[in-house]
GROMACS .gro file of N, CA and C in nm:
model
  234
    1UNK      N    1  11.166  18.594   2.810
    1UNK     CA    2  11.271  18.665   2.766
    1UNK      C    3  11.246  18.636   2.634
    2UNK      N    4  11.219  18.738   2.520
    2UNK     CA    5  11.198  18.728   2.406
    2UNK      C    6  11.315  18.733   2.324
    3UNK      N    7  11.290  18.713   2.194
    3UNK     CA    8  11.461  18.712   2.086
    3UNK      C    9  11.530  18.853   2.102
    4UNK      N   10  11.464  18.973   2.089
    4UNK     CA   11  11.532  19.081   2.117
    4UNK      C   12  11.625  19.107   2.249
    5UNK      N   13  11.535  19.051   2.365
    5UNK     CA   14  11.599  19.069   2.485
    5UNK      C   15  11.731  18.990   2.477
    6UNK      N   16  11.710  18.871   2.421
    6UNK     CA   17  11.812  18.778   2.464
    6UNK      C   18  11.948  18.827   2.364
    7UNK      N   19  11.933  18.886   2.232
    7UNK     CA   20  12.030  18.902   2.185
    7UNK      C   21  12.106  19.047   2.234
    8UNK      N   22  12.000  19.130   2.289
    8UNK     CA   23  12.075  19.227   2.383
    8UNK      C   24  12.137  19.209   2.510
    9UNK      N   25  12.098  19.087   2.555
    9UNK     CA   26  12.173  19.058   2.675
    9UNK      C   27  12.301  18.985   2.619
   10UNK      N   28  12.319  18.906   2.511
   10UNK     CA   29  12.451  18.854   2.442
   10UNK      C   30  12.561  18.965   2.431
   11UNK      N   31  12.512  19.079   2.336
   11UNK     CA   32  12.560  19.167   2.298
   11UNK      C   33  12.605  19.282   2.403
   12UNK      N   34  12.511  19.297   2.560
   12UNK     CA   35  12.578  19.379   2.674
   12UNK      C   36  12.687  19.302   2.724
   13UNK      N   37  12.676  19.169   2.722
   13UNK     CA   38  12.773  19.085   2.771
   13UNK      C   39  12.894  19.106   2.685
   14UNK      N   40  12.909  19.130   2.577
   14UNK     CA   41  12.992  19.127   2.480
   14UNK      C   42  13.055  18.997   2.462
   15UNK      N   43  12.953  18.937   2.426
   15UNK     CA   44  12.967  18.776   2.405
   15UNK      C   45  12.927  18.702   2.254
   16UNK      N   46  13.041  18.636   2.200
   16UNK     CA   47  12.981  18.586   2.094
   16UNK      C   48  12.876  18.484   2.108
   17UNK      N   49  12.823  18.446   1.991
   17UNK     CA   50  12.732  18.348   1.989
   17UNK      C   51  12.781  18.199   2.027
   18UNK      N   52  12.876  18.184   2.024
   18UNK     CA   53  12.937  18.065   2.044
   18UNK      C   54  12.952  18.085   2.232
   19UNK      N   55  13.044  18.162   2.257
   19UNK     CA   56  13.056  18.175   2.392
   19UNK      C   57  12.968  18.229   2.490
   20UNK      N   58  12.839  18.275   2.421
   20UNK     CA   59  12.711  18.282   2.521
   20UNK      C   60  12.683  18.148   2.519
   21UNK      N   61  12.675  18.045   2.427
   21UNK     CA   62  12.623  17.905   2.402
   21UNK      C   63  12.702  17.829   2.517
   22UNK      N   64  12.803  17.861   2.509
   22UNK     CA   65  12.930  17.772   2.602
   22UNK      C   66  12.889  17.817   2.761
   23UNK      N   67  12.864  17.926   2.789
   23UNK     CA   68  12.836  17.965   2.904
   23UNK      C   69  12.722  17.916   2.959
   24UNK      N   70  12.623  17.905   2.902
   24UNK     CA   71  12.496  17.845   2.917
   24UNK      C   72  12.492  17.710   2.902
   25UNK      N   73  12.596  17.639   2.884
   25UNK     CA   74  12.566  17.516   2.810
   25UNK      C   75  12.477  17.466   2.706
   26UNK      N   76  12.467  17.529   2.613
   26UNK     CA   77  12.367  17.503   2.514
   26UNK      C   78  12.458  17.477   2.361
   27UNK      N   79  12.395  17.472   2.258
   27UNK     CA   80  12.451  17.465   2.136
   27UNK      C   81  12.444  17.614   2.058
   28UNK      N   82  12.522  17.645   1.967
   28UNK     CA   83  12.518  17.776   1.926
   28UNK      C   84  12.399  17.759   1.848
   29UNK      N   85  12.352  17.670   1.785
   29UNK     CA   86  12.210  17.665   1.702
   29UNK      C   87  12.085  17.709   1.797
   30UNK      N   88  12.099  17.675   1.925
   30UNK     CA   89  11.979  17.698   2.016
   30UNK      C   90  12.002  17.844   2.045
   31UNK      N   91  12.111  17.897   2.077
   31UNK     CA   92  12.122  18.032   2.080
   31UNK      C   93  12.060  18.105   1.955
   32UNK      N   94  12.116  18.071   1.834
   32UNK     CA   95  12.075  18.148   1.720
   32UNK      C   96  11.900  18.141   1.714
   33UNK      N   97  11.868  18.016   1.751
   33UNK     CA   98  11.711  17.974   1.745
   33UNK      C   99  11.632  18.087   1.846
   34UNK      N  100  11.683  18.073   1.960
   34UNK     CA  101  11.640  18.195   2.030
   34UNK      C  102  11.616  18.311   1.999
   35UNK      N  103  11.758  18.367   1.922
   35UNK     CA  104  11.768  18.540   1.869
   35UNK      C  105  11.659  18.532   1.742
   36UNK      N  106  11.674  18.428   1.683
   36UNK     CA  107  11.559  18.474   1.558
   36UNK      C  108  11.405  18.439   1.596
   37UNK      N  109  11.391  18.400   1.736
   37UNK     CA  110  11.279  18.381   1.751
   37UNK      C  111  11.203  18.254   1.727
   38UNK      N  112  11.254  18.141   1.675
   38UNK     CA  113  11.205  18.026   1.626
   38UNK      C  114  11.204  17.924   1.782
   39UNK      N  115  11.279  17.937   1.866
   39UNK     CA  116  11.238  17.874   1.994
   39UNK      C  117  11.268  17.955   2.104
   40UNK      N  118  11.199  17.944   2.212
   40UNK     CA  119  11.198  18.041   2.333
   40UNK      C  120  11.279  17.960   2.436
   41UNK      N  121  11.369  18.005   2.512
   41UNK     CA  122  11.451  17.925   2.637
   41UNK      C  123  11.353  17.901   2.725
   42UNK      N  124  11.351  17.800   2.783
   42UNK     CA  125  11.260  17.764   2.921
   42UNK      C  126  11.331  17.711   3.057
   43UNK      N  127  11.274  17.690   3.157
   43UNK     CA  128  11.307  17.625   3.263
   43UNK      C  129  11.431  17.714   3.323
   44UNK      N  130  11.541  17.646   3.402
   44UNK     CA  131  11.625  17.712   3.453
   44UNK      C  132  11.707  17.795   3.335
   45UNK      N  133  11.734  17.773   3.210
   45UNK     CA  134  11.800  17.867   3.158
   45UNK      C  135  11.751  17.998   3.141
   46UNK      N  136  11.599  17.995   3.134
   46UNK     CA  137  11.524  18.140   3.100
   46UNK      C  138  11.567  18.186   3.249
   47UNK      N  139  11.535  18.133   3.376
   47UNK     CA  140  11.553  18.213   3.476
   47UNK      C  141  11.710  18.233   3.487
   48UNK      N  142  11.821  18.191   3.439
   48UNK     CA  143  11.941  18.221   3.455
   48UNK      C  144  11.983  18.357   3.379
   49UNK      N  145  11.930  18.325   3.258
   49UNK     CA  146  11.945  18.461   3.169
   49UNK      C  147  11.879  18.598   3.236
   50UNK      N  148  11.736  18.585   3.289
   50UNK     CA  149  11.689  18.687   3.347
   50UNK      C  150  11.762  18.761   3.484
   51UNK      N  151  11.818  18.637   3.539
   51UNK     CA  152  11.900  18.694   3.682
   51UNK      C  153  12.014  18.761   3.607
   52UNK      N  154  12.088  18.714   3.500
   52UNK     CA  155  12.200  18.821   3.447
   52UNK      C  156  12.156  18.917   3.397
   53UNK      N  157  12.064  18.946   3.326
   53UNK     CA  158  12.028  19.066   3.261
   53UNK      C  159  12.024  19.145   3.380
   54UNK      N  160  11.931  19.129   3.498
   54UNK     CA  161  11.919  19.221   3.628
   54UNK      C  162  12.005  19.261   3.674
   55UNK      N  163  12.118  19.172   3.688
   55UNK     CA  164  12.246  19.196   3.775
   55UNK      C  165  12.363  19.124   3.706
   56UNK      N  166  12.482  19.216   3.672
   56UNK     CA  167  12.596  19.201   3.597
   56UNK      C  168  12.692  19.127   3.710
   57UNK      N  169  12.657  19.135   3.845
   57UNK     CA  170  12.720  19.088   3.940
   57UNK      C  171  12.721  18.869   3.951
   58UNK      N  172  12.601  18.886   3.931
   58UNK     CA  173  12.553  18.740   3.885
   58UNK      C  174  12.634  18.684   3.792
   59UNK      N  175  12.637  18.746   3.648
   59UNK     CA  176  12.689  18.720   3.544
   59UNK      C  177  12.864  18.691   3.562
   60UNK      N  178  12.924  18.774   3.618
   60UNK     CA  179  13.054  18.769   3.676
   60UNK      C  180  13.075  18.607   3.784
   61UNK      N  181  12.985  18.624   3.880
   61UNK     CA  182  12.966  18.490   3.959
   61UNK      C  183  12.959  18.378   3.896
   62UNK      N  184  12.856  18.365   3.765
   62UNK     CA  185  12.832  18.255   3.713
   62UNK      C  186  12.944  18.244   3.590
   63UNK      N  187  13.008  18.324   3.558
   63UNK     CA  188  13.148  18.290   3.484
   63UNK      C  189  13.221  18.193   3.550
   64UNK      N  190  13.282  18.263   3.682
   64UNK     CA  191  13.378  18.214   3.753
   64UNK      C  192  13.331  18.084   3.820
   65UNK      N  193  13.175  18.026   3.816
   65UNK     CA  194  13.179  17.923   3.853
   65UNK      C  195  13.188  17.802   3.738
   66UNK      N  196  13.143  17.859   3.608
   66UNK     CA  197  13.183  17.795   3.494
   66UNK      C  198  13.322  17.754   3.466
   67UNK      N  199  13.430  17.824   3.518
   67UNK     CA  200  13.549  17.822   3.476
   67UNK      C  201  13.615  17.726   3.576
   68UNK      N  202  13.568  17.750   3.714
   68UNK     CA  203  13.597  17.614   3.804
   68UNK      C  204  13.540  17.495   3.757
   69UNK      N  205  13.435  17.486   3.678
   69UNK     CA  206  13.391  17.337   3.665
   69UNK      C  207  13.450  17.309   3.585
   70UNK      N  208  13.489  17.386   3.477
   70UNK     CA  209  13.565  17.330   3.339
   70UNK      C  210  13.704  17.287   3.432
   71UNK      N  211  13.749  17.345   3.485
   71UNK     CA  212  13.902  17.292   3.553
   71UNK      C  213  13.896  17.186   3.616
   72UNK      N  214  13.791  17.165   3.680
   72UNK     CA  215  13.756  17.012   3.764
   72UNK      C  216  13.749  16.946   3.646
   73UNK      N  217  13.642  16.951   3.550
   73UNK     CA  218  13.638  16.865   3.477
   73UNK      C  219  13.780  16.804   3.391
   74UNK      N  220  13.853  16.884   3.342
   74UNK     CA  221  13.969  16.889   3.268
   74UNK      C  222  14.078  16.805   3.391
   75UNK      N  223  14.076  16.812   3.493
   75UNK     CA  224  14.168  16.730   3.606
   75UNK      C  225  14.111  16.634   3.600
   76UNK      N  226  13.984  16.585   3.602
   76UNK     CA  227  13.929  16.445   3.628
   76UNK      C  228  13.994  16.366   3.502
   77UNK      N  229  13.977  16.425   3.402
   77UNK     CA  230  13.994  16.353   3.280
   77UNK      C  231  14.162  16.316   3.274
   78UNK      N  232  14.231  16.385   3.323
   78UNK     CA  233  14.383  16.367   3.323
   78UNK      C  234  14.434  16.262   3.405
   0.00000   0.00000   0.00000
């Protein structure tokens, strides 16, 4: 994915840079770097973004999984 595709994906999902970064478990600086074309996503992150771009249902499932993981992490810390 190029910088324009990444920005368009984030905007389509109606996410801020911070929200998009949290969803993908990367820093907001990383997302900025991708969107400015300074860096390119690699490996699994790149594949996940392509899947999400192709199928919005995958995005919804990904969000639910991410939320479930956060709840488990909070429960373990308590």
